[in-house]
PDB file of C-alpha atoms and ligand atoms in Angstrom:
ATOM      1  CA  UNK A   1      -7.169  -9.643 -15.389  1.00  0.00           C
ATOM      2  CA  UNK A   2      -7.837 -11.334 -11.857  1.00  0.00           C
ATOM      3  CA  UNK A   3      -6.676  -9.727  -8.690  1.00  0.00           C
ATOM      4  CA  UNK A   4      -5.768 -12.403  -6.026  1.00  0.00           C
ATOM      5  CA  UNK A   5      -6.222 -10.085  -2.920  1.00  0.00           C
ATOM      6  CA  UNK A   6      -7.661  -9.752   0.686  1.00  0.00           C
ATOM      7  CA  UNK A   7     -10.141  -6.877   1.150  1.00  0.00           C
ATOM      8  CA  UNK A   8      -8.511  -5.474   4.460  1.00  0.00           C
ATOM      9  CA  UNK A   9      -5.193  -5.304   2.787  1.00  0.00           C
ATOM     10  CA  UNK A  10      -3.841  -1.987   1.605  1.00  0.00           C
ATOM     11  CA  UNK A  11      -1.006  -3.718  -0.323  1.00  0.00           C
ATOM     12  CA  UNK A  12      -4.492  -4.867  -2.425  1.00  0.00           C
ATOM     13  CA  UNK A  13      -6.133  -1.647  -2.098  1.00  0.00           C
ATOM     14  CA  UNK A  14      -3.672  -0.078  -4.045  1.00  0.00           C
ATOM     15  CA  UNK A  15      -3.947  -2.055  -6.951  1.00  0.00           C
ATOM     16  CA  UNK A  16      -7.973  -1.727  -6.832  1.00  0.00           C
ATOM     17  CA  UNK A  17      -7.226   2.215  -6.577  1.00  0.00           C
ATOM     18  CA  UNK A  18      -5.367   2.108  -9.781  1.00  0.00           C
ATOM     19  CA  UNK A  19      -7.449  -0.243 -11.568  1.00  0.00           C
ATOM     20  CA  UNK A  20     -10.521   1.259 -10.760  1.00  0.00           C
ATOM     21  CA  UNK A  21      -8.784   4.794 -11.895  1.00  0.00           C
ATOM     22  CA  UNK A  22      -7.350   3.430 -15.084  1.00  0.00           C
ATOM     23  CA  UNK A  23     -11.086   1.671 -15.858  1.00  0.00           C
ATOM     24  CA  UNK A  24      -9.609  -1.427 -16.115  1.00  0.00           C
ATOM     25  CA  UNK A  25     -12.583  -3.681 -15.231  1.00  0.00           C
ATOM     26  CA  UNK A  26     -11.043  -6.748 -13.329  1.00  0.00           C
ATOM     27  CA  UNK A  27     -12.248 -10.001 -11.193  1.00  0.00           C
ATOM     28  CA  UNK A  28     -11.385 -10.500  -7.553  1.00  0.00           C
ATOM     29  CA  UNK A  29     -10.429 -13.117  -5.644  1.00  0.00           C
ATOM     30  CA  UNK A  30     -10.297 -13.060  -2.018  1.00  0.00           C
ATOM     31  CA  UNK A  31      -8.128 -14.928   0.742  1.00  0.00           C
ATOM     32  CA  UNK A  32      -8.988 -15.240   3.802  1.00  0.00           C
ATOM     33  CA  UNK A  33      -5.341 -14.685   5.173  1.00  0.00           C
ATOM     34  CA  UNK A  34      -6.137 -14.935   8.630  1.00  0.00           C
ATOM     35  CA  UNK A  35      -7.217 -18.915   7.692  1.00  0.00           C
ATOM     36  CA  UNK A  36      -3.641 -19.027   5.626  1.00  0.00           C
ATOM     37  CA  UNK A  37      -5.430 -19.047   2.434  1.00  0.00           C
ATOM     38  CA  UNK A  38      -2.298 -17.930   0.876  1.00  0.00           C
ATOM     39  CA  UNK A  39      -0.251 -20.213   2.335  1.00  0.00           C
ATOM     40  CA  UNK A  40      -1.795 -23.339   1.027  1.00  0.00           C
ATOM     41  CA  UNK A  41       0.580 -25.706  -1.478  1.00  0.00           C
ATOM     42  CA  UNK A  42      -1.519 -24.757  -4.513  1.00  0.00           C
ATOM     43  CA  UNK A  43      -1.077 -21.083  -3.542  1.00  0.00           C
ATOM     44  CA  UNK A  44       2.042 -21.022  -3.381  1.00  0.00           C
ATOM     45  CA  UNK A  45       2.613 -23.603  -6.608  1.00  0.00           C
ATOM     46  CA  UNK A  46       0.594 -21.325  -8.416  1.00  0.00           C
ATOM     47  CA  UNK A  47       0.140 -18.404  -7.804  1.00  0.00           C
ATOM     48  CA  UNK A  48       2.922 -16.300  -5.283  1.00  0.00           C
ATOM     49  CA  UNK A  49       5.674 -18.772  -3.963  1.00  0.00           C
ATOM     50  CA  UNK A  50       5.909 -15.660  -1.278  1.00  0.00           C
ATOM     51  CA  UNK A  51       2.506 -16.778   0.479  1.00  0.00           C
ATOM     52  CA  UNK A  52       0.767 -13.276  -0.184  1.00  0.00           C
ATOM     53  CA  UNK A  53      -1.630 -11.040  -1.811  1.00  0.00           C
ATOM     54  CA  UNK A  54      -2.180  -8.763  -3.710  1.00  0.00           C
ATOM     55  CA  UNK A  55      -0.839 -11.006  -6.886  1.00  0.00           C
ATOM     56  CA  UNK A  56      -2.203  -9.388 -10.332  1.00  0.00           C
ATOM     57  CA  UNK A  57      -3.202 -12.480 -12.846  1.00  0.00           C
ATOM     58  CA  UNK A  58      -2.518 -10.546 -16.178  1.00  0.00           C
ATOM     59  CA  UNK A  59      -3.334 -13.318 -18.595  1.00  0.00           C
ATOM     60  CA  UNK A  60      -3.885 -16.614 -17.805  1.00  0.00           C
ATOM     61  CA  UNK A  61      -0.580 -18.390 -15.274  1.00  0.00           C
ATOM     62  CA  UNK A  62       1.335 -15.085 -16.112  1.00  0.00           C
ATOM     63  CA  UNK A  63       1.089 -13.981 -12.271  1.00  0.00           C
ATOM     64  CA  UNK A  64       2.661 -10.280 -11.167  1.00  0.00           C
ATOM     65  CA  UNK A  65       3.227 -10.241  -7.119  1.00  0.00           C
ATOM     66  CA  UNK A  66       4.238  -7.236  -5.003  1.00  0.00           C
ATOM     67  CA  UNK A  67       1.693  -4.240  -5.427  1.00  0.00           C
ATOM     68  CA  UNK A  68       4.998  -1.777  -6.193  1.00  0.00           C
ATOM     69  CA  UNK A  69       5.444  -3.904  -9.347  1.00  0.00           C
ATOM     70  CA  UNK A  70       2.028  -4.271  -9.881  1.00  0.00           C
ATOM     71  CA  UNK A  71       1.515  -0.601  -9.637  1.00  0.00           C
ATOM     72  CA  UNK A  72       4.606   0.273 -11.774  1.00  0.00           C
ATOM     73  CA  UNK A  73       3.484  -2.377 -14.491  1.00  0.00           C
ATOM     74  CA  UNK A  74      -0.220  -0.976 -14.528  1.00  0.00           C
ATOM     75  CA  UNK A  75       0.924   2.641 -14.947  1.00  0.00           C
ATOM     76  CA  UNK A  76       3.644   2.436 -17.685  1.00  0.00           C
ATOM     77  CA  UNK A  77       2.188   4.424 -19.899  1.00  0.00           C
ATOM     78  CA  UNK A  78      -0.364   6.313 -18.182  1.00  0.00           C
ATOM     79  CA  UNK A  79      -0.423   9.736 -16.689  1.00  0.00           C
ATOM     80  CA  UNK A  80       0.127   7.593 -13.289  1.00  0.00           C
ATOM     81  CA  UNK A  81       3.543   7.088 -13.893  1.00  0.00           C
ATOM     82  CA  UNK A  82       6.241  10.614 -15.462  1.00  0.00           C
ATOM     83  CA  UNK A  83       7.421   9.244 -18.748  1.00  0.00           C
ATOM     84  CA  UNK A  84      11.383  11.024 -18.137  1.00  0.00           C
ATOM     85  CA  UNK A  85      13.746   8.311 -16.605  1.00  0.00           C
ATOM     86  CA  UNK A  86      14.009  10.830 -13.834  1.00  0.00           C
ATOM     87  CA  UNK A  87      10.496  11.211 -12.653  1.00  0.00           C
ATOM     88  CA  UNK A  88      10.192   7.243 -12.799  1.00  0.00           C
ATOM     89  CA  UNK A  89      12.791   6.790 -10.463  1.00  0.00           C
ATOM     90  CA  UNK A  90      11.320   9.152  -8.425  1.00  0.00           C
ATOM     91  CA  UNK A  91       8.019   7.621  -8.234  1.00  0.00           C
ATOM     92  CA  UNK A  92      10.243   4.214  -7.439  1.00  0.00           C
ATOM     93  CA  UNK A  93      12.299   6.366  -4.729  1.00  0.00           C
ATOM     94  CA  UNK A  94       8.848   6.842  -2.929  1.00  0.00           C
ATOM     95  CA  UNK A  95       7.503   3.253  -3.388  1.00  0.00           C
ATOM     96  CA  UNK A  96      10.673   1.728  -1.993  1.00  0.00           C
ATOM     97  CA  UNK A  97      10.441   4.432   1.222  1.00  0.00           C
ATOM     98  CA  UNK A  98       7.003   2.878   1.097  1.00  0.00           C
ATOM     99  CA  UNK A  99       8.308  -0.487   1.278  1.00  0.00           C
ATOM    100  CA  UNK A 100      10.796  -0.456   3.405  1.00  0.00           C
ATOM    101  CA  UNK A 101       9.917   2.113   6.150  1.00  0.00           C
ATOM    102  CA  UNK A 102       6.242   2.942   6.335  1.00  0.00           C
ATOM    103  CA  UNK A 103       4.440   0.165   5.489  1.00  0.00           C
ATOM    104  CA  UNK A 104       6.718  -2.232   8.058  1.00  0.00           C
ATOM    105  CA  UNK A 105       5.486  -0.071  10.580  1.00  0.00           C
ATOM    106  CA  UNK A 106       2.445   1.469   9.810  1.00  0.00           C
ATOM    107  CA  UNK A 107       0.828  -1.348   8.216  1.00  0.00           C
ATOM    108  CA  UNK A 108       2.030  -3.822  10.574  1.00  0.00           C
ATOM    109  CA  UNK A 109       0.906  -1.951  14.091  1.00  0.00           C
ATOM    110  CA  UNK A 110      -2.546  -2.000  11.934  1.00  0.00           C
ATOM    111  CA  UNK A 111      -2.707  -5.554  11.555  1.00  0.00           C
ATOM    112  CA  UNK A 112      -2.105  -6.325  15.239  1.00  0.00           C
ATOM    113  CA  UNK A 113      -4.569  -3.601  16.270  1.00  0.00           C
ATOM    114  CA  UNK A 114      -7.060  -3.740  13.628  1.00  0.00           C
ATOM    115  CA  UNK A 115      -7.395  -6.670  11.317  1.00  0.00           C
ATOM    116  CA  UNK A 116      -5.792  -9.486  13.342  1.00  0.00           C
ATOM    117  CA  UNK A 117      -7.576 -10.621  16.820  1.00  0.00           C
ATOM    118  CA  UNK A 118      -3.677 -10.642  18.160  1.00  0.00           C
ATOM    119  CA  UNK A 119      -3.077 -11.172  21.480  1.00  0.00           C
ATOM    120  CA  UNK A 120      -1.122  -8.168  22.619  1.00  0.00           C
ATOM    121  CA  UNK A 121       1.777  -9.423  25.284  1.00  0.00           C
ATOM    122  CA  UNK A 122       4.418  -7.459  26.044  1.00  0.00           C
ATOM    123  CA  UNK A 123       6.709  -8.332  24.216  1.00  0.00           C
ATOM    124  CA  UNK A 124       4.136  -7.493  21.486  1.00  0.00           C
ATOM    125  CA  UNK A 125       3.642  -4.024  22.795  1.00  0.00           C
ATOM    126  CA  UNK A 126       7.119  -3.721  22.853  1.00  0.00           C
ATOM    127  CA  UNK A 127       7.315  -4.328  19.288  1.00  0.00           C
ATOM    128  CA  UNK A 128       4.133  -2.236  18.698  1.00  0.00           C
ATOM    129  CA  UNK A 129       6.043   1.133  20.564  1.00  0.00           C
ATOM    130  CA  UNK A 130       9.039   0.547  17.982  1.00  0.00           C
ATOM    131  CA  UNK A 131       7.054   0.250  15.049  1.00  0.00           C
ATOM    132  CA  UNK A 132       5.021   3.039  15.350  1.00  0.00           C
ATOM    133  CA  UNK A 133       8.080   5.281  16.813  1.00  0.00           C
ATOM    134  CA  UNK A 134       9.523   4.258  13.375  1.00  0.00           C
ATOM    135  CA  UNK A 135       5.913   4.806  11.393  1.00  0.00           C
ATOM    136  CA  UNK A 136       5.785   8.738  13.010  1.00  0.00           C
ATOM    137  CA  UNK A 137       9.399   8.746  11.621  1.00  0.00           C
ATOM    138  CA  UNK A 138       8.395   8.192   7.549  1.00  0.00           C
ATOM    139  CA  UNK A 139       4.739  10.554   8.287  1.00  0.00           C
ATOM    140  CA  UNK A 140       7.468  13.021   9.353  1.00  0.00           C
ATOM    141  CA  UNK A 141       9.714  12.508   5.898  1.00  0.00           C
ATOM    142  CA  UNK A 142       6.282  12.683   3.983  1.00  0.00           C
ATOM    143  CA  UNK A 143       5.186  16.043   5.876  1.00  0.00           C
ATOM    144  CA  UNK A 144       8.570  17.462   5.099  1.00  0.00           C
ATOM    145  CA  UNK A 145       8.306  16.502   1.845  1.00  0.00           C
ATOM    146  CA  UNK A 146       4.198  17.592   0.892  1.00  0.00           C
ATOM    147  CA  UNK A 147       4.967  20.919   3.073  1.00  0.00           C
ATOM    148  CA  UNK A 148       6.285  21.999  -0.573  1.00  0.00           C
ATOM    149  CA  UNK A 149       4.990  19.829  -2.743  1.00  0.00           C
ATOM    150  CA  UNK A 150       1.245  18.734  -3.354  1.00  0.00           C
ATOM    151  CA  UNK A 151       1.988  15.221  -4.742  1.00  0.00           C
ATOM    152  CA  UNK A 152       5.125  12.736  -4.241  1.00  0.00           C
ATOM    153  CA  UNK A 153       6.413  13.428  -7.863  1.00  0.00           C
ATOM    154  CA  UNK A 154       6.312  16.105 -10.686  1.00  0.00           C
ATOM    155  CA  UNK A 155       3.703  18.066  -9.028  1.00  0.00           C
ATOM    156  CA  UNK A 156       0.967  15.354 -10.104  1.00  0.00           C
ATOM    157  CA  UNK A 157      -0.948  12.291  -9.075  1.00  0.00           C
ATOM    158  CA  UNK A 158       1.399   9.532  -9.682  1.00  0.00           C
ATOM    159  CA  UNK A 159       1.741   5.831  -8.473  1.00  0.00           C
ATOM    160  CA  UNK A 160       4.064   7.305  -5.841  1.00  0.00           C
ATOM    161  CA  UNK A 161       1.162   8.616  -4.282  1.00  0.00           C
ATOM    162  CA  UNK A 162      -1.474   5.701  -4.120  1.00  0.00           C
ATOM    163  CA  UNK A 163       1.722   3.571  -2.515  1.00  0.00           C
ATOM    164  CA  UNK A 164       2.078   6.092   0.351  1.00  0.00           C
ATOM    165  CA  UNK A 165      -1.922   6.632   0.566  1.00  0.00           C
ATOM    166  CA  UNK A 166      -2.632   2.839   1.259  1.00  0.00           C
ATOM    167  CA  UNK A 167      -1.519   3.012   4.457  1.00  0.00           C
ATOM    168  CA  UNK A 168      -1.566   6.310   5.836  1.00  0.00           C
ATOM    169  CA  UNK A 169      -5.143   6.997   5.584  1.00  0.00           C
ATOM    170  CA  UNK A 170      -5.833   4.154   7.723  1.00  0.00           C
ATOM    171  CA  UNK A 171      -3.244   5.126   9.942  1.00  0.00           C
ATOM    172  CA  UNK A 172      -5.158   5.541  12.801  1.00  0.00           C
ATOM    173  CA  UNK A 173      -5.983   2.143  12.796  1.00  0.00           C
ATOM    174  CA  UNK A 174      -2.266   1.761  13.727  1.00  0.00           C
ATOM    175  CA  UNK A 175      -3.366   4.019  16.486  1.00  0.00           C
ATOM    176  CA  UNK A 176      -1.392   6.753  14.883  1.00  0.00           C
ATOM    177  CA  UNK A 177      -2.540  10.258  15.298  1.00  0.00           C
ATOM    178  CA  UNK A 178      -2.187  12.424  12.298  1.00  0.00           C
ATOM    179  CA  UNK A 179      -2.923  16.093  13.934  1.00  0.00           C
ATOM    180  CA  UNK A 180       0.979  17.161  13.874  1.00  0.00           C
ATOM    181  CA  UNK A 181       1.227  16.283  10.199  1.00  0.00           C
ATOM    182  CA  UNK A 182      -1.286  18.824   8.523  1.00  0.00           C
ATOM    183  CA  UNK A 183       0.715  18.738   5.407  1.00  0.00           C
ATOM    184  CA  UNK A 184      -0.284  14.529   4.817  1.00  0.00           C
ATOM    185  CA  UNK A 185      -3.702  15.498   6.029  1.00  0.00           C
ATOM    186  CA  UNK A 186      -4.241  18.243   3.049  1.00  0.00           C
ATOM    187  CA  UNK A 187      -3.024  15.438   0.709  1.00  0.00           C
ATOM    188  CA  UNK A 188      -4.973  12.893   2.102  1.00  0.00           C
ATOM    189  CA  UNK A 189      -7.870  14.929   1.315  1.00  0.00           C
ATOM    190  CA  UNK A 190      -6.087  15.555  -2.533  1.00  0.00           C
ATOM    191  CA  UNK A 191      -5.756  12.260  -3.293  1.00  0.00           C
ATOM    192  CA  UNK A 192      -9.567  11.037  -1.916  1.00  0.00           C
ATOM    193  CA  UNK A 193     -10.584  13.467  -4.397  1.00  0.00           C
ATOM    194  CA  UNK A 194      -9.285  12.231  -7.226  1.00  0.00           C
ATOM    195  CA  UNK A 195     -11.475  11.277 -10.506  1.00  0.00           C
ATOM    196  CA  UNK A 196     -12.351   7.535  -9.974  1.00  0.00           C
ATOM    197  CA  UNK A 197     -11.091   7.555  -6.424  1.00  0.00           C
ATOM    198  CA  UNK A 198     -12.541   4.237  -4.736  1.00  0.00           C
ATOM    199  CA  UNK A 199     -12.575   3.301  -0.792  1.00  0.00           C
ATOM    200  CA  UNK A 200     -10.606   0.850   0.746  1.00  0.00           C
ATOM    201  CA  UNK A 201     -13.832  -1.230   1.456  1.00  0.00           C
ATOM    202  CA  UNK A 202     -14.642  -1.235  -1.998  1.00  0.00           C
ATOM    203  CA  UNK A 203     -13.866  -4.842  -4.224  1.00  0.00           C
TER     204      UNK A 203
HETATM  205  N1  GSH B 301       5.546  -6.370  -0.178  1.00  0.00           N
HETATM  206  C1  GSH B 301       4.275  -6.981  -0.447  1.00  0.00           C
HETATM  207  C2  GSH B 301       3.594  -7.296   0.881  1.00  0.00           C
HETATM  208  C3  GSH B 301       2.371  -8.177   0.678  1.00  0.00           C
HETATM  209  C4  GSH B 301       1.749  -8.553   2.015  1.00  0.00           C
HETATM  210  O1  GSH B 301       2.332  -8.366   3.110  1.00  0.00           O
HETATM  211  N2  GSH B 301       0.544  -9.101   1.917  1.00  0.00           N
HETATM  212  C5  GSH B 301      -0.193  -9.508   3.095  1.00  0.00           C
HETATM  213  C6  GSH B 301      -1.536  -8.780   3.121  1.00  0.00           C
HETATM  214  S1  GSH B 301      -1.263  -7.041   3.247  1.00  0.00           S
HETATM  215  C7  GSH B 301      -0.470 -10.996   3.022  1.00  0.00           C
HETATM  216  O2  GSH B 301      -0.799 -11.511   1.981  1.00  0.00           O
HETATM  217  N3  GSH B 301      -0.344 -11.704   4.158  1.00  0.00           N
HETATM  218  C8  GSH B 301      -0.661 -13.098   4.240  1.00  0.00           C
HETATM  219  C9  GSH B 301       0.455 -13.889   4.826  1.00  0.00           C
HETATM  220  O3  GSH B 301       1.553 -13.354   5.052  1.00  0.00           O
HETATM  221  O4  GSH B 301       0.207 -15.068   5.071  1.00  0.00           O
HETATM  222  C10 GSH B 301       3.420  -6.066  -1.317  1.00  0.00           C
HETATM  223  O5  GSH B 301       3.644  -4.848  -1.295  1.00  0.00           O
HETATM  224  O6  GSH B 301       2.563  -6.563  -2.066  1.00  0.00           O
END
């Protein structure tokens, strides 16, 4: 399998988490999306006509985008995924949360503060105050949730889990603070100790 990825990316990281704790050995391939590496004709001929990474190469021009699909693809199967209909649509409750209201806002006020060299205007730190009013909104749905529950779903390590982690231990990079929110902290520390756990940094 090739990964088509960026190393900074959580959307990526994911996938590496999963790959790395499935022992799926894999090759990388890096963009440098700050040059629009991924937004080059060929790129998106070829490989995501979305522009972006991560994008999972399973077998040769058979290319998976979207690291929730990736992730749901890669676990089928596995103990990363429950096998009940239920507990599936479960784990996809918590990647689409994911999706749609944490990593907008979490991910996104990291980007401007941490990966990209963006200017910050004001209408920019506008933008920046409402995305990360919105991104202490989901870490407060996730500490409701993990105040009675260790993992996302069925009491175990799941996919549901590496989506949320991506992102929130990094969170700070958002210039969140995650001292209210002892509940995500305690998991945070759960999931980093999980068999075959790798670091972000890590390709
Ligand atoms: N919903 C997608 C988001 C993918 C995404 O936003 N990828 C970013 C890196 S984290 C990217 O490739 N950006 C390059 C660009 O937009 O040009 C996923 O979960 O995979």
């Amino acid at each position: 399998m090739i990964l088509h990825d960026n190393l900074s990316s959580g959307n990526g990281y994911k996938v590496r988490l999963l790959l790395a704790q499935l022992g799926i050995p894999f090759e990388r391939i890096e963009y440098d999306i700050t040059a629009g590496e991924t937004r080059t004709p060929e790129f998106l001929e070829n490989v995501n006509a979305n522009g972006r990474v991560p994008v999972l190469e399973i077998e040769e021009g058979e290319f998976l985008a979207e690291s929730g699909a990736i992730l749901f693809y890669l676990a089928e199967g596995t103990p990363f995924l429950p096998e009940d209909r239920l507990g599936k649509a479960r784990a996809l409750q918590w990647m689409f949360f994911e999706q749609y209201s944490h990593e907008p806002n979490i991910a996104v006020a990291r980007a401007w503060l941490h990966v990209f060299d963006v200017e910050m205007t004001q209408e920019r730190r506008d933008a920046l105050e409402v995305r990360q009013k919105r991104g202490y909104d989901a870490l407060g749905v996730m500490e409701r949730h993990l105040k009675e529950n260790d993992f996302f779903v069925g009491g175990r390590y799941s996919v549901a889990d590496i989506a949320l982690y991506a992102y929130t231990h990094v969170a700070s990079e958002g210039g969140f603070d995650l001292d209210d929110f002892p509940a995500v902290l305690a998991w945070l520390g759960r999931v980093s100790s999980q068999p075959g756990y790798i670091p972000i940094t890590q390709g």
